XYZ file of C-alpha atoms in Angstrom:
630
model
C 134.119 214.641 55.967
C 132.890 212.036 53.706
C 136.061 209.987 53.963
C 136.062 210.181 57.952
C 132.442 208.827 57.545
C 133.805 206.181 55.373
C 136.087 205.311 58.586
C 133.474 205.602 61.511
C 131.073 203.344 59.262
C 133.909 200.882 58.604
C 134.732 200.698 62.101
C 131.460 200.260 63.162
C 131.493 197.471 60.532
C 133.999 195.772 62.086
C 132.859 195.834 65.802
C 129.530 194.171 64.388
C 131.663 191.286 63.151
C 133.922 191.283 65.959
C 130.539 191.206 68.268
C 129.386 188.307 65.997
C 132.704 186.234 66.285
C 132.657 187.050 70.003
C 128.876 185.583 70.132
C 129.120 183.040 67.955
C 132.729 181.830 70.136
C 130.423 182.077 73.218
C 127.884 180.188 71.960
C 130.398 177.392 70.892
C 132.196 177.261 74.518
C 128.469 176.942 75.161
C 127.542 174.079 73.384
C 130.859 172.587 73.919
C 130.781 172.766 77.446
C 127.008 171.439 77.715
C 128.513 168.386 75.112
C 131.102 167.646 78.210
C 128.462 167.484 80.807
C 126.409 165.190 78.851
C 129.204 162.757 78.073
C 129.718 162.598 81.937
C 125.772 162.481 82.312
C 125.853 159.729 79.715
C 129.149 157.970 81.409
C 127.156 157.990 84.551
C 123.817 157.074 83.662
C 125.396 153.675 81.725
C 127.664 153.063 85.182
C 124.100 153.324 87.086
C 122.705 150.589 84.928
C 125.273 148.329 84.437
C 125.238 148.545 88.350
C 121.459 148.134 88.145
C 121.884 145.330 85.483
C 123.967 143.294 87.937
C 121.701 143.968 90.537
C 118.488 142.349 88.371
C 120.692 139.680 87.242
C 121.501 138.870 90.979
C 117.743 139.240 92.214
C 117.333 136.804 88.856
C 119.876 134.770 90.117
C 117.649 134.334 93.714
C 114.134 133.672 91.880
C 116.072 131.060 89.984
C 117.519 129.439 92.769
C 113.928 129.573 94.791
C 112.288 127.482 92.222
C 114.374 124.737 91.962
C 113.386 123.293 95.548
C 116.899 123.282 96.824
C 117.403 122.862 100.898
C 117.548 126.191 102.422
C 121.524 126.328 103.138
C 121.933 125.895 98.873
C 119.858 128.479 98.528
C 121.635 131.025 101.032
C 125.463 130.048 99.878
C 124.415 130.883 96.558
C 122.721 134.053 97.724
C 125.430 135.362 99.592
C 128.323 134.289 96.541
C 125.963 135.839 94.242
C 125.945 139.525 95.812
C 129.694 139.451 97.041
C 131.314 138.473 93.627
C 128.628 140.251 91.281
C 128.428 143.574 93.210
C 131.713 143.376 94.254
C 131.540 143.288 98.117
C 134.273 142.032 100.468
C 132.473 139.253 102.192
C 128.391 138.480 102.387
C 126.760 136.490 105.459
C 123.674 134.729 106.634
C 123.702 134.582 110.758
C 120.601 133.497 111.916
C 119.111 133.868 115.590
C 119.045 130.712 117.846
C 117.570 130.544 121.471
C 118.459 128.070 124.084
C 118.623 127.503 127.889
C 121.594 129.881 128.071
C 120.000 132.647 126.017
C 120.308 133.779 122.376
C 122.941 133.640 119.875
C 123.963 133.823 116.418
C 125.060 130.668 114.042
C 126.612 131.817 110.623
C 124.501 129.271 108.050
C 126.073 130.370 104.934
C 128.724 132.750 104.098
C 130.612 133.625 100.709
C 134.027 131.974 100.089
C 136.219 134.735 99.904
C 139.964 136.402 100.252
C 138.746 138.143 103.844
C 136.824 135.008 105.014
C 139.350 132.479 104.561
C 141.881 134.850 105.856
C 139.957 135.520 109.168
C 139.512 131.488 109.711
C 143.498 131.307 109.983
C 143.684 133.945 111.561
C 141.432 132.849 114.474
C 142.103 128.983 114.114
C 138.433 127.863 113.741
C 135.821 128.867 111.196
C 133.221 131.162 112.091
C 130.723 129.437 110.561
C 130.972 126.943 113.539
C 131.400 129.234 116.190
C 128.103 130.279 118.526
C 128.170 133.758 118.253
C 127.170 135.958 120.654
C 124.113 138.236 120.752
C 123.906 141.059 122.852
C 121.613 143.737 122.834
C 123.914 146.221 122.345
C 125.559 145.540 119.605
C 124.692 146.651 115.976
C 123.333 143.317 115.215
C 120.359 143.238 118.271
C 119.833 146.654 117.099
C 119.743 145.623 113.601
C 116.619 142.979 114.090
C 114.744 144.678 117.118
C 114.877 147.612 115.618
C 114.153 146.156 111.853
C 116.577 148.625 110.201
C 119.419 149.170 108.029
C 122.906 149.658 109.917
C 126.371 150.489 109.057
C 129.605 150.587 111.276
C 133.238 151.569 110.462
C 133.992 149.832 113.967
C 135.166 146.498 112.920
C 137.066 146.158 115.744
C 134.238 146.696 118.322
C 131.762 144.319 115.961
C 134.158 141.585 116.300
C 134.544 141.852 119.809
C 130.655 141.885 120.539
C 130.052 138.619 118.459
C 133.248 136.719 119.862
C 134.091 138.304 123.334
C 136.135 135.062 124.066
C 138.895 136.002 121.412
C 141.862 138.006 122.285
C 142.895 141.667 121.833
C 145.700 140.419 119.756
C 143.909 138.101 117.398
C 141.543 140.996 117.043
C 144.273 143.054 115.870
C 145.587 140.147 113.022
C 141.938 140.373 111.666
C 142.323 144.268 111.261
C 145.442 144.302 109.238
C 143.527 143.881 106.588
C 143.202 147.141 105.669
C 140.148 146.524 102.724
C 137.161 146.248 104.810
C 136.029 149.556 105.804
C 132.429 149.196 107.164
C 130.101 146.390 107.637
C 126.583 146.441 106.753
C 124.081 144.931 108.749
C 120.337 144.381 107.263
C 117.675 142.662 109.056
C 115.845 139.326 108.345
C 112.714 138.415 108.884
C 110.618 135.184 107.829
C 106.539 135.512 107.759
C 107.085 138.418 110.203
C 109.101 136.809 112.856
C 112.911 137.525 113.044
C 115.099 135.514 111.269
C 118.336 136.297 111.414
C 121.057 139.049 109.802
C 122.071 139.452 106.252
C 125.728 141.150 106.574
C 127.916 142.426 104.133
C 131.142 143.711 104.368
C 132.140 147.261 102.251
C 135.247 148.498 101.206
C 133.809 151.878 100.954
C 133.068 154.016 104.161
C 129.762 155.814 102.429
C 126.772 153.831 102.212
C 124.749 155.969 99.164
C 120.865 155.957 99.140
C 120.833 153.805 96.253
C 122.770 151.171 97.708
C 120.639 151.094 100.519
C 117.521 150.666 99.281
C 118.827 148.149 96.548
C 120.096 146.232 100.126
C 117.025 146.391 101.667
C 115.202 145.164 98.474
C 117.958 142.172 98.551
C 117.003 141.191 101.891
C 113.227 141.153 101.090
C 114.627 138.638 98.407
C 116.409 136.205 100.833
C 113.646 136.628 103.415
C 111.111 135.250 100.299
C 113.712 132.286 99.469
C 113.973 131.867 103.403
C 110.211 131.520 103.322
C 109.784 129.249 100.541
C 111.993 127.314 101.768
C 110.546 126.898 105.382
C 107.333 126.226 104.256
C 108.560 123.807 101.353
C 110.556 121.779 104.563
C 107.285 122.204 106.586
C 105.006 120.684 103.506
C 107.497 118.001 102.878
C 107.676 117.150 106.810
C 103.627 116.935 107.171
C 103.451 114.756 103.974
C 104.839 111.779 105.885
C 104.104 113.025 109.630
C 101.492 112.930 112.001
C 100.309 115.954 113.309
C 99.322 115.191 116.450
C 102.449 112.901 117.687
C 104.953 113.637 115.460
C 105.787 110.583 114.489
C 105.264 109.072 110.854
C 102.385 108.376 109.321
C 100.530 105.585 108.022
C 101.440 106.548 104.108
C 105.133 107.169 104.771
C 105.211 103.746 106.853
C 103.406 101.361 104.287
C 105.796 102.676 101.663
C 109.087 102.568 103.895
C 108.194 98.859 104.839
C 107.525 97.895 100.492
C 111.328 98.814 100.698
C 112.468 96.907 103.715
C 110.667 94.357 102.308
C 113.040 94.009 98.805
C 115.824 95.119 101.367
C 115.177 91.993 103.160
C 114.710 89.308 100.263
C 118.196 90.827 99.241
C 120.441 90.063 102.133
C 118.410 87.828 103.372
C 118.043 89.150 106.653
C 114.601 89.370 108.726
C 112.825 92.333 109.820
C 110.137 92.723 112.559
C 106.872 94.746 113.240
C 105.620 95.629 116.325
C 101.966 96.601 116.198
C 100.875 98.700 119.287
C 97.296 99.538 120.290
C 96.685 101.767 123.400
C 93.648 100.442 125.600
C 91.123 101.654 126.742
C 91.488 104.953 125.197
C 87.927 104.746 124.136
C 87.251 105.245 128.374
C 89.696 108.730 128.432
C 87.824 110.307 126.338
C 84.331 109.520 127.536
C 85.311 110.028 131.197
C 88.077 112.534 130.332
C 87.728 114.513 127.129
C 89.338 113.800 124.078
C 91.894 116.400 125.091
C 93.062 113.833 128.294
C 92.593 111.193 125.162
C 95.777 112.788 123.176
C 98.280 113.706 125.982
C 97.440 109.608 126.487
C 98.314 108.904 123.072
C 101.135 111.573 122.478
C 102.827 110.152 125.927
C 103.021 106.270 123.866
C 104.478 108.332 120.885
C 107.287 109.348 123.143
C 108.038 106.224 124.681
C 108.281 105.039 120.817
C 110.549 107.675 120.155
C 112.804 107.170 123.391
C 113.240 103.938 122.837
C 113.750 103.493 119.242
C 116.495 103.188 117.441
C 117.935 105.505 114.768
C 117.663 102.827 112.004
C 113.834 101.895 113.129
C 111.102 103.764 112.108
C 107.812 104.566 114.577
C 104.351 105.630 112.659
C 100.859 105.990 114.127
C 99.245 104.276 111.550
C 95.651 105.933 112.954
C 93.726 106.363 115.895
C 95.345 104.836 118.853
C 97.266 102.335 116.666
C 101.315 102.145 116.554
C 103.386 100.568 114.431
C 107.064 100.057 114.642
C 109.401 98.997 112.022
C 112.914 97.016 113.295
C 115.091 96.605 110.839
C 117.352 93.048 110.770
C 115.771 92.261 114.210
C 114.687 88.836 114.288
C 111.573 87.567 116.864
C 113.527 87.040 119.932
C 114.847 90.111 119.699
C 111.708 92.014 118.583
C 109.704 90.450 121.666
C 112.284 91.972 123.764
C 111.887 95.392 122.662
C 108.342 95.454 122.742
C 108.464 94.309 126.170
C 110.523 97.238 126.975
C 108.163 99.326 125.188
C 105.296 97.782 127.578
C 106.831 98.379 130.699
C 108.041 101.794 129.611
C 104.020 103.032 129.081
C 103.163 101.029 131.986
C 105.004 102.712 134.173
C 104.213 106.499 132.535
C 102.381 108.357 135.259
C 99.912 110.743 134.125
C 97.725 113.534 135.300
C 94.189 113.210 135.733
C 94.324 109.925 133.862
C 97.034 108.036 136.213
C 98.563 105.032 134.337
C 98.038 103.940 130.346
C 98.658 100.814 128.872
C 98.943 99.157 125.571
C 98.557 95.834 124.005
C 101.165 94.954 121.765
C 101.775 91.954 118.868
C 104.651 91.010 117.112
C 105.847 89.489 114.030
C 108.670 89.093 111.748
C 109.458 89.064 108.000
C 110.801 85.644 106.590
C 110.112 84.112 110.022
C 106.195 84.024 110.227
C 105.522 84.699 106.765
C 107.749 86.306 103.266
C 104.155 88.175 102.602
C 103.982 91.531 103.668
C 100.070 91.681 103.684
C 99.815 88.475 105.580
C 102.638 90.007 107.710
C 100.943 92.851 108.853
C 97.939 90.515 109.187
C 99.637 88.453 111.729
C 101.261 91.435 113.693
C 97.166 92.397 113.670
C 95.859 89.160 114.861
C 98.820 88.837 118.032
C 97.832 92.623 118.960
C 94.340 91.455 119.264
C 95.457 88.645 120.867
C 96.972 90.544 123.219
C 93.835 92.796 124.043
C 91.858 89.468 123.677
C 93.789 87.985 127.070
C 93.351 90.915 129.379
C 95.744 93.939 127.540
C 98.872 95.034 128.463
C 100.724 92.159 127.138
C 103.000 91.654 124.259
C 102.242 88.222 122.250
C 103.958 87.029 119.106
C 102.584 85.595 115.964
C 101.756 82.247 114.811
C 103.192 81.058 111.667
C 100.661 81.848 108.872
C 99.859 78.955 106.675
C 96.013 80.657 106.373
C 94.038 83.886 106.948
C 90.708 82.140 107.758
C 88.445 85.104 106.719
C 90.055 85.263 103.858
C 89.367 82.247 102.813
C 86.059 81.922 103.551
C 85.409 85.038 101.539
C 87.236 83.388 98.366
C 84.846 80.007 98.992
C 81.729 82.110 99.012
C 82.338 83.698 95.949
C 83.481 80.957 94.266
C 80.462 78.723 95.337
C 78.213 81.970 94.150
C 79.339 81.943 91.108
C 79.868 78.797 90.308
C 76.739 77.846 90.888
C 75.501 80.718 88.598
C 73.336 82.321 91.370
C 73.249 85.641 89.898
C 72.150 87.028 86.467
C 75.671 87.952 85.264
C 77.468 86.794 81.754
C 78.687 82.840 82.489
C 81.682 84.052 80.813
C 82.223 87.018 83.394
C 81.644 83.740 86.582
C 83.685 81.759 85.091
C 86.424 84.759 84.767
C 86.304 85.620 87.983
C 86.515 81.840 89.400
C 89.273 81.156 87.550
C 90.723 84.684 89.070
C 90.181 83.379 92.787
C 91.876 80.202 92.098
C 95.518 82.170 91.313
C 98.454 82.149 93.470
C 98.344 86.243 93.541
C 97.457 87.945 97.156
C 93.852 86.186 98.231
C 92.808 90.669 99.640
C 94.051 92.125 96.314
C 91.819 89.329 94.660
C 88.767 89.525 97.108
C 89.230 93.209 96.639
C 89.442 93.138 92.087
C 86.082 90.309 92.148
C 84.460 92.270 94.622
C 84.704 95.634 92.441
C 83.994 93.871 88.912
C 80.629 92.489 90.243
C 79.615 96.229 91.603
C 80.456 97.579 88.858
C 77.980 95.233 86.586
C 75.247 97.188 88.060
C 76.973 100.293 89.245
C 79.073 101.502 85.783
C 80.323 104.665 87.786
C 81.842 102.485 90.019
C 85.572 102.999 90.674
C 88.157 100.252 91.414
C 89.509 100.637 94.686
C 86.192 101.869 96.673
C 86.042 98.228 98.085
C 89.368 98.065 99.662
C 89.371 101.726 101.308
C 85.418 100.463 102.531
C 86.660 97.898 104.073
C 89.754 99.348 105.493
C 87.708 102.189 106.859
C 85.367 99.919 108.700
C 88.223 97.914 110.219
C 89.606 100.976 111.488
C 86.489 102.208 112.883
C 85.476 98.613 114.453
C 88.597 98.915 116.176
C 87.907 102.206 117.768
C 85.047 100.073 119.731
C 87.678 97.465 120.471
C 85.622 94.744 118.320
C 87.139 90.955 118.622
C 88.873 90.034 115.997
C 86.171 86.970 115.459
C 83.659 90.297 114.732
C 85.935 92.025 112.569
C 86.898 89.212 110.607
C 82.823 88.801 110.283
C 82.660 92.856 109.208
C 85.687 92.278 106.637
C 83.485 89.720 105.119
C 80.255 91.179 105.197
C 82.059 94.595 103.505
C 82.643 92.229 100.412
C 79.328 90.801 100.086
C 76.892 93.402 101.420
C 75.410 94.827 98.491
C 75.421 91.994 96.115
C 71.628 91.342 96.334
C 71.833 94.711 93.851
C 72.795 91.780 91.329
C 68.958 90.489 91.530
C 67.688 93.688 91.354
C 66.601 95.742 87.354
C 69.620 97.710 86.241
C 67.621 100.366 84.750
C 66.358 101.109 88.388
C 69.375 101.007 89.629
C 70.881 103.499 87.069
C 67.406 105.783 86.972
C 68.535 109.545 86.827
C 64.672 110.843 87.849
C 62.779 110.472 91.647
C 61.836 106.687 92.431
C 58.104 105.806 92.970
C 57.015 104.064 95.962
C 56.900 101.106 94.060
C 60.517 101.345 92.756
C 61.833 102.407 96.449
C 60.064 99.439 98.043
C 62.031 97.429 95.360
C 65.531 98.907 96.089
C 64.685 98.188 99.775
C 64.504 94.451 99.465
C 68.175 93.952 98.425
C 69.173 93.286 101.496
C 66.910 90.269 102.264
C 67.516 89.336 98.516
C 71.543 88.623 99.796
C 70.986 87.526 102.677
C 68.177 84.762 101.890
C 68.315 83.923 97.804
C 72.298 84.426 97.441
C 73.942 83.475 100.969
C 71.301 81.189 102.928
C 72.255 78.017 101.149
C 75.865 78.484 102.201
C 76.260 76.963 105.506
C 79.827 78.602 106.669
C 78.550 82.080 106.719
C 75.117 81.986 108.604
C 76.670 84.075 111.246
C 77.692 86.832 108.832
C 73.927 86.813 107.384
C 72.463 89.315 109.960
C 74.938 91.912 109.276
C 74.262 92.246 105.990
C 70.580 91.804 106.529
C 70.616 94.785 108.831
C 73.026 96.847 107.201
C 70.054 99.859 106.372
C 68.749 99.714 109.429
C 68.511 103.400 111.361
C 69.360 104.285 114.925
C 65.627 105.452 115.232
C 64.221 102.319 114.128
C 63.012 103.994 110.551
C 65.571 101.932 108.525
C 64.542 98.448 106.896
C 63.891 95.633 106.227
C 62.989 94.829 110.012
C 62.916 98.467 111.819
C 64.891 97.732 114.712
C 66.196 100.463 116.447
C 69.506 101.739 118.914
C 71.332 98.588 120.341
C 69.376 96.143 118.706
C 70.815 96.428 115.291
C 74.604 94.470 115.194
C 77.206 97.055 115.667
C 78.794 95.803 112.669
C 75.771 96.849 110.680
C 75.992 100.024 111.677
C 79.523 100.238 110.601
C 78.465 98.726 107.160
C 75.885 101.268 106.726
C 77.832 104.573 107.728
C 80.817 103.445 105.442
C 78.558 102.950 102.724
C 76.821 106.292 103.159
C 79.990 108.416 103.229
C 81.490 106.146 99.874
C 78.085 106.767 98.167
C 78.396 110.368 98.619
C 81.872 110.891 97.590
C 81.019 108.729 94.433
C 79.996 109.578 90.715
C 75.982 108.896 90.506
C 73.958 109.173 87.461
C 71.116 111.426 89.393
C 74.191 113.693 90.863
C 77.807 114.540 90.987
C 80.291 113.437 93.772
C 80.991 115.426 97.002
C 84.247 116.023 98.823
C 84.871 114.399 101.574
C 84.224 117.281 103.524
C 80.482 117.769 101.963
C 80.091 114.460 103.046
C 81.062 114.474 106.510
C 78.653 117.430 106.971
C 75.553 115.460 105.289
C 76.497 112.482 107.574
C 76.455 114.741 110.878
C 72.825 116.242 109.777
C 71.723 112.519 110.308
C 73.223 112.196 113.722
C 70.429 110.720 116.024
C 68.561 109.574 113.266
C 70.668 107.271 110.794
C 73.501 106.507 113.612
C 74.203 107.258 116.994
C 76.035 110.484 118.059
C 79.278 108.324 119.202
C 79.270 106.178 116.190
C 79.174 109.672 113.921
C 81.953 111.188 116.217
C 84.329 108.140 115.800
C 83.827 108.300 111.821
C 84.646 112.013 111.854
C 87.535 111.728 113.732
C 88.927 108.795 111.782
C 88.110 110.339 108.195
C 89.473 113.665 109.183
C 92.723 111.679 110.094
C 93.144 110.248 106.976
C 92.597 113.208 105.216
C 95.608 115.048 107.006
């Protein structure tokens, strides 16, 4: 007995290690087998982000090319090579939706260079990407934009045939024998919510996965950022050196275009000419018509500009109802012909409401009447007013310029002011500034440098440069009441010498950061008198330019000074001075408070409206200042 228990408990021995090999095999398959499905986890997981890598690196690629300010078609061809040679697509595309008078269609605008591209080309004999492609709203790419939603065919066939119905069944067939491309992708784009166009990509795989999908869609919300960027980059760039109203170019982009013509000119030695335009009587539309009647008058002279230019010359509306135009190696004769043309083109523009329009033109030409540009555009000024001068609607030409009379009498009355030493400034600082009026250098630019020194010896805050845009801002607006050019010359005049009975006056109440007393405002209030009578009386050539600086503070309801006049009786010109001056003052540094924008300043201006200056005066100064600003 004993020994057969020896056996049973041996046996049973044995099972319990054969039970523990058996378990502890199991358990190895186990582990072994959970070992193989990570490595395949792990294999996938590192394919899924090296495919995500590539995918970063290409959105990378897109923010990098956004930034650089490229045109729009860089940016797209190296969008669309980007995703076909990094993710390994057959083709990518840009098509963008057009509309014209015979409907819609699609233009390719950039398009990877590719195997299956080039291939297609010679296989249909002309590029695609300068074929108009048809749009119809069946096909997958009207459905693609309407509907604002991912799409994928396997019909190739039937895609080519709805974008080019004019090809033939058999050239449809050569494109199919290549047997790679398996599906094409549509995905929709749309710029600041308004179609745009397609992004297409063509697969050699059948399946589009979920991933790839979304990773598409999150593409196009790329290109549809660069497409943005770049529209509204163009759009900036455009309005920089446009005007808004007429689309032609603006003052800015003209005055720096001619500085080139200009060197252009000294080079070859050929002329240029100006043509200076100025509508009349535009000032009438919009009081009898509304200023809305007022801009269809001056957008219709824009078009005539733009119909009869030529590609080479270069239209602006240099403010208001002012023109300029810019002719290239056209000498007088032929300039004068051309603005004639341009005459009798507005002349004969009939309008509604307003009927007919007409403009008075001057001309003038580079090397011809002058080799100065300033005195150039003087001249084309002074035969534009000439024309308005002899009954408008006429085109005159300029006069040779050997002098710019206001000019000069502005250079003799400071240099006979300070000369004679008749204000308490340094003898050093007259004598300076004599010597600076008797150089060679532009007499404005001079005028403009003497004019700001002396304001600033009372006015420390003072910036250079406030003279010139004063005075060119009172020009402009003296010409919005069609002023003679006799008056404006007196304005430009009286701009440079208004305030210089400050001179007489204490600095230290000049400069005082706390209220004025009566006493001290009664002071400040003489200045004017002070230039007219103790600084410019004794100068005989400029008694008629006396009264407009004597009545330059004077208020439309008779509460200004030194005289109180009120309404008509105080010189236009004055009125000019003294709403200029306002608007400067508040836009400039003071020692009692800190500058305002220009827009702060407009708004304390119109509070005054009635009171300071008359409603149409205000109006006129709003409208120019808010032009210059855009």
């Amino acid at each position: 007995m004993k020994f057969f228990d020896k056996i049973n408990e041996l046996r049973k021995k044995i099972s319990e290690v054969e039970n523990n090999i058996y378990s502890g095999k199991q358990d190895f398959l186990e582990i072994y087998e959970r070992n193989l499905q990570l490595e395949k986890e792990i294999e996938e997981r590192t394919h899924e982000l090296n495919v995500a890598n590539k995918r970063m690196l290409t959105i990378q690629h897109i923010w990098d090319m956004m930034n650089s300010s490229k045109p729009l078609i860089s940016v797209m061809e190296t969008i669309v090579n980007s995703i076909q040679g990094e993710l390994g697509y057959l083709h990518c595309t840009i098509m963008r939706k057009f509309t014209d008078e015979n409907g819609d269609y699609l233009m390719v605008l950039a398009e990877a260079q590719d195997v299956t591209i080039k291939r297609a080309d010679i296989v249909l004999t002309e590029p695609i990407q300068t074929r108009r492609l048809a749009y119809t709203q069946d096909a997958i790419f009207a459905q693609t934009l309407e509907k604002r939603e991912i799409h994928q065919t396997t019909d190739i066939a039937s895609t080519l045939r709805a974008i080019m119905p004019d090809i033939s069944e058999e050239l449809v067939q050569k494109v199919l024998e290549d047997k790679s491309v398996k599906s094409i992708i549509t995905i929709p784009l749309y710029s600041r919510e308004k179609p745009f166009g397609i992004f297409g990509v063509f697969s050699s795989r059948e399946e589009l996965a979920k991933s790839e999908t979304d990773f598409l869609l999150m593409f196009a919300q790329q290109i549809e950022i660069a497409i943005t960027v770049a529209d509204l980059f163009e759009a900036v760039k455009e309005q920089a050196v446009t005007d808004g109203l007429t689309g032609l170019y603006n003052r800015r982009f003209f005055e720096d275009y001619v500085k080139k013509e200009v060197t252009r000119s000294m080079r070859s030695g050929q002329p240029f000419s100006i043509i200076g335009l100025d509508l009349d009587f535009l000032k009438h539309i919009n009081d009898k018509f509304g200023h809305a009647y007022g801009d269809v008058a001056i957008k219709t002279v824009a078009d005539v500009l733009k119909t009869n230019a030529r590609s080479i010359d270069i239209a602006a509306r240099m403010g208001g109802e002012e023109f300029n135009i810019l002719l290239p190696g056209i000498s007088s004769e032929g300039a004068m012909k051309a603005a004639e043309r341009i005459r009798k083109a507005i002349e004969e523009k009939q309008l509604d409401t307003i009927g007919n329009i007409t403009a008075s033109i001057g001309v003038a030409t580079f090397l011809e009447h002058s080799d100065n540009l300033e005195e150039l555009m003087e001249l084309t000024d002074q035969a534009m007013y000439n024309s308005k001068r002899n009954g408008r609607n006429r085109v005159t030409a300029a006069s040779s310029a050997s002098e710019i009379s206001w000019q000069e009498i502005a250079v003799n009355t400071f240099t006979d002011i300070l000369s004679k030493h008749n204000m308490p400034i340094p003898q050093a600082l007259s004598d300076e500034l004599c010597e600076k009026l008797k150089t060679n250098q532009s007499q404005k630019e001079i005028l403009y440098s003497v004019a700001d020194i002396l304001t600033q010896t009372y006015n420390p805050l003072h910036e250079n440069g406030i003279v010139k845009s004063k005075l060119l801002t009172a020009v402009s607006l003296a010409k919005r009441f069609d002023l003679p050019k006799d008056e404006i010359d007196k304005l430009k005049i009286a701009v440079l010498l208004y305030d210089i009975g400050n001179l007489m006056l204490p600095k230290e109440l000049l400069l005082k950061t706390t209220p004025l007393t009566e006493d001290e405002k009664n002071h400040i209030k003489e200045h004017p008198l002070i230039a007219a009578k103790e600084i410019l009386q004794p100068i005989s050539y400029i008694q008629d330019i006396i009264p407009i600086i004597e009545h330059h503070h004077e208020n439309w309801d008779g509460t200004g000074y030194p005289a109180k006049i009120a309404k008509n009786d105080i010189p236009l010109t004055s009125q000019i001075i003294l709403i200029v001056d306002a608007y400067f003052a508040l836009t400039e540094q003071r020692t009692y408070r800190s500058k305002m924008s220009p827009q702060e300043a407009l708004a304390e201006i119109k509070k005054d409206c009635g009171k300071k200056w008359n409603e149409t005066l205000v109006n006129e100064f709003i409208t120019l200042i808010e032009h210059d600003l855009n």
